[in-house]
C-alpha atoms as an extended CHARMM CRD file, in Angstrom:
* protein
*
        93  EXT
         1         1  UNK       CA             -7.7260000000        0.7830000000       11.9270000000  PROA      1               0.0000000000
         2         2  UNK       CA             -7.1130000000        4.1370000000       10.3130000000  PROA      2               0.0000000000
         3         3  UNK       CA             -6.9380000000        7.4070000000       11.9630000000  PROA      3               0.0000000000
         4         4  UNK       CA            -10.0190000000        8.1080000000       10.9380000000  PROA      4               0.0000000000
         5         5  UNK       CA            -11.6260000000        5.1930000000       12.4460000000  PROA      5               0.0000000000
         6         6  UNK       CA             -9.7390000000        5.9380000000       16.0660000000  PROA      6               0.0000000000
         7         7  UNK       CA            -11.2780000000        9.2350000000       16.1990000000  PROA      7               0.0000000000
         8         8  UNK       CA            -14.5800000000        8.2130000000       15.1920000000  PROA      8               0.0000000000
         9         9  UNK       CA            -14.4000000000        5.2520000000       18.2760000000  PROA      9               0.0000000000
        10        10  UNK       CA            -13.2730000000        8.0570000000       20.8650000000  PROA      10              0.0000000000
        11        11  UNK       CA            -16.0250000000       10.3170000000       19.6470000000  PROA      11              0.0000000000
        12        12  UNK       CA            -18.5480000000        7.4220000000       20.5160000000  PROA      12              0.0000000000
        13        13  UNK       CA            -17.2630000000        6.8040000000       23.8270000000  PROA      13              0.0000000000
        14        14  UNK       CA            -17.0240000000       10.5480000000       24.8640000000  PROA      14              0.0000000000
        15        15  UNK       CA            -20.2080000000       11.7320000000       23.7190000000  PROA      15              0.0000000000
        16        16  UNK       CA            -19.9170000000       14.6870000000       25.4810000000  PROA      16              0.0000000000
        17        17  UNK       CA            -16.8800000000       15.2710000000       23.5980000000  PROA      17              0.0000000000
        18        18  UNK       CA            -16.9540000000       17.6060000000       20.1750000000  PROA      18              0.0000000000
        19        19  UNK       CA            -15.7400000000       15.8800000000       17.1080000000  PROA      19              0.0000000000
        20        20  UNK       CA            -13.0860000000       18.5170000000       16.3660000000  PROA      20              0.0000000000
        21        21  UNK       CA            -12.2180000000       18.5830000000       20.1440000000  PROA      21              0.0000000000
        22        22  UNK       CA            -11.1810000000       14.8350000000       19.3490000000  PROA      22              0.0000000000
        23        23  UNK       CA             -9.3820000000       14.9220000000       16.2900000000  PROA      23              0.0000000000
        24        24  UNK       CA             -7.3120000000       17.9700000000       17.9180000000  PROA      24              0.0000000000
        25        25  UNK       CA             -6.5730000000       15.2670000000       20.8240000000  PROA      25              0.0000000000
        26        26  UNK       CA             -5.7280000000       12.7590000000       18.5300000000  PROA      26              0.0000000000
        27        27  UNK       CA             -3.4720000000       14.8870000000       16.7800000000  PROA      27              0.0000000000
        28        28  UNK       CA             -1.6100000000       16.1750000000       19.4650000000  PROA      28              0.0000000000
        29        29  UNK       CA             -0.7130000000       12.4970000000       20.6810000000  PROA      29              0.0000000000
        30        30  UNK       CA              0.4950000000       11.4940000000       17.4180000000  PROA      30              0.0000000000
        31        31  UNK       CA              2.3690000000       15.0890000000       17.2320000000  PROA      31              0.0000000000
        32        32  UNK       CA              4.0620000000       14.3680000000       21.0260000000  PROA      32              0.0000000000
        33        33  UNK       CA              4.7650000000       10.8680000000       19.6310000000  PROA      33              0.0000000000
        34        34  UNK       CA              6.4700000000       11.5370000000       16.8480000000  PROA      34              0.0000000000
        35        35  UNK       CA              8.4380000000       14.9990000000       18.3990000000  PROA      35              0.0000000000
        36        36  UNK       CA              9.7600000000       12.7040000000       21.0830000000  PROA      36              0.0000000000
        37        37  UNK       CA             11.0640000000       10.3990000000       19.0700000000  PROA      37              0.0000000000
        38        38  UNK       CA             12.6580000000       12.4710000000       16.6600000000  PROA      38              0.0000000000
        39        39  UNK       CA             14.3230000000       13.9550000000       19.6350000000  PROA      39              0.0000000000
        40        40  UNK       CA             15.5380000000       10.3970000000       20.1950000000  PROA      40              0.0000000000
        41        41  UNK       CA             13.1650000000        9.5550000000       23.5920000000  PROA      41              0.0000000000
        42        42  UNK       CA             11.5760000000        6.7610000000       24.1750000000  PROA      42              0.0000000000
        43        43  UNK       CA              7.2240000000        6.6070000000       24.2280000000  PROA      43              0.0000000000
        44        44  UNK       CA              6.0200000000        4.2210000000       26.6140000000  PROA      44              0.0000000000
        45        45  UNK       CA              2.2860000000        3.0450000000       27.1180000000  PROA      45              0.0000000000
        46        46  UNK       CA              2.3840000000        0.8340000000       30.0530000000  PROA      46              0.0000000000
        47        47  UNK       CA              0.0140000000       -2.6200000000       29.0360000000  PROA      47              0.0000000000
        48        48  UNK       CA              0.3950000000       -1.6170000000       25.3990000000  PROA      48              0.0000000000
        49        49  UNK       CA              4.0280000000       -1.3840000000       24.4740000000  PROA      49              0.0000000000
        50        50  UNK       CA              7.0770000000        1.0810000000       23.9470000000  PROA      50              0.0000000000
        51        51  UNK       CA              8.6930000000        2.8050000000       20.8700000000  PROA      51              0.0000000000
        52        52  UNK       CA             11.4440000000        3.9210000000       20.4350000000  PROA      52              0.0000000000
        53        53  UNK       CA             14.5780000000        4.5480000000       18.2330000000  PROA      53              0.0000000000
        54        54  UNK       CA             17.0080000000        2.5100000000       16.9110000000  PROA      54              0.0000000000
        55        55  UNK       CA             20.3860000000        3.2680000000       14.4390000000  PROA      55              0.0000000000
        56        56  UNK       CA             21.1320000000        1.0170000000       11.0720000000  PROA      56              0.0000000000
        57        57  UNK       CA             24.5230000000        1.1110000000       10.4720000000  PROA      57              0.0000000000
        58        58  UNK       CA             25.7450000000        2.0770000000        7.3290000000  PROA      58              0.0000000000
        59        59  UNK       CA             26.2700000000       -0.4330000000        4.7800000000  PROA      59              0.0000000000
        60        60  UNK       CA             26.5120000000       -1.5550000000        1.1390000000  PROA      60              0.0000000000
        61        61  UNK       CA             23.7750000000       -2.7000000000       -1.2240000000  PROA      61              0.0000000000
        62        62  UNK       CA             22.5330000000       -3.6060000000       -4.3960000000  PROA      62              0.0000000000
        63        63  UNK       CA             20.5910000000       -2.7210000000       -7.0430000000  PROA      63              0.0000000000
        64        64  UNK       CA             18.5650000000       -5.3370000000       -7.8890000000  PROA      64              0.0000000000
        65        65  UNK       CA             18.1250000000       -4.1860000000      -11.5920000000  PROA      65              0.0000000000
        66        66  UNK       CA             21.8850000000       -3.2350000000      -12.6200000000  PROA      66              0.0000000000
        67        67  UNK       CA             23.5120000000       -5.4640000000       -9.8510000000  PROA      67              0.0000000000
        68        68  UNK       CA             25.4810000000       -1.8100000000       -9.3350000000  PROA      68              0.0000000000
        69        69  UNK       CA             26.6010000000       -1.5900000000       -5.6050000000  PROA      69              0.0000000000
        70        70  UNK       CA             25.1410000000        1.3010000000       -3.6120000000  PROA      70              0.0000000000
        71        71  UNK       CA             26.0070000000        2.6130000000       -0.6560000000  PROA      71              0.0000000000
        72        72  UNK       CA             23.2820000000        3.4090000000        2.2870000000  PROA      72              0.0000000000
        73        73  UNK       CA             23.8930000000        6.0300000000        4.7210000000  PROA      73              0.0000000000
        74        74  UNK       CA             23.1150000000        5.7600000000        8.3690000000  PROA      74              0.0000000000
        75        75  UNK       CA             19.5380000000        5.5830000000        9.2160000000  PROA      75              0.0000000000
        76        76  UNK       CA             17.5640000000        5.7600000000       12.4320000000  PROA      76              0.0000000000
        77        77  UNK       CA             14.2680000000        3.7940000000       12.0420000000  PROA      77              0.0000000000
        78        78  UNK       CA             11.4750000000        3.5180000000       14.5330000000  PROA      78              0.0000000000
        79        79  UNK       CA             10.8660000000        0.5890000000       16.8170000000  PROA      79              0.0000000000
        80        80  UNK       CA              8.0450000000       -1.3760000000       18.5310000000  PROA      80              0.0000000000
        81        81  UNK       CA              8.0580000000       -3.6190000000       21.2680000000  PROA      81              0.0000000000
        82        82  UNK       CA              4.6110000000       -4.7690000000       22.8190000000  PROA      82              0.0000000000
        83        83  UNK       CA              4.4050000000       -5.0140000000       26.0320000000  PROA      83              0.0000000000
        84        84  UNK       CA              3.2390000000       -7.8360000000       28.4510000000  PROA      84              0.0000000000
        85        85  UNK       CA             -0.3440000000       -7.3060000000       28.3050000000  PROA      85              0.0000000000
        86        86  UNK       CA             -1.0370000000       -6.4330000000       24.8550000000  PROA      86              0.0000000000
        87        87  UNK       CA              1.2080000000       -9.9290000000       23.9180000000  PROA      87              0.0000000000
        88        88  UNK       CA             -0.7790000000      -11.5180000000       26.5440000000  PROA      88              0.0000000000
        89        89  UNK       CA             -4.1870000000      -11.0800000000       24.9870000000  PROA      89              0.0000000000
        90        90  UNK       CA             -3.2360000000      -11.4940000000       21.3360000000  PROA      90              0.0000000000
        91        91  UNK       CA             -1.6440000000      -15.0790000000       22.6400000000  PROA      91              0.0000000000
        92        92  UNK       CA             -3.8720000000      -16.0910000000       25.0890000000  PROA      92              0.0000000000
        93        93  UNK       CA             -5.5810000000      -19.8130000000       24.4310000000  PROA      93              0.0000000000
């Protein structure tokens, strides 16, 4: 689903609801989302799962071409865990 596609479902269900008024909405959470993380919080959706951020540790690498090693600098990379609903209904039998 793009982002497109989200805002076009919302609009559906909230009829009463503008199409700009949602993709301001829709913007905003993403916004929060990502301003919150890059401030190092945590997001949490209860049912749907949590992100948050987590450090790689500097190391060496390398290039696959030259064989040449390269070294990586410390990175902080967002994370994903689902929580116990969501994995419940993707797993369910």
């Amino acid at each position: 689903m793009t982002r497109s596609e989200l805002i076009e479902k919302i609009a559906a269900k909230n009829p009463h609801l503008m199409l700009k008024d949602v993709e301001r909405i829709v913007a905003v959470v993403f916004d929060t989302i990502i301003d919150s993380l890059a401030k190092g919080d945590r997001v949490e959706f209860r049912g749907f799962g949590a992100f948050s951020v987590r450090s790689r540790s500097p190391r060496l690498a390398k290039n696959p071409r030259t064989g040449a090693e390269v070294k990586v600098e410390e990175r902080k990379i967002p994370h994903f865990k689902t929580g116990k609903q969501l994995f419940e209904s993707l797993n369910s039998k």
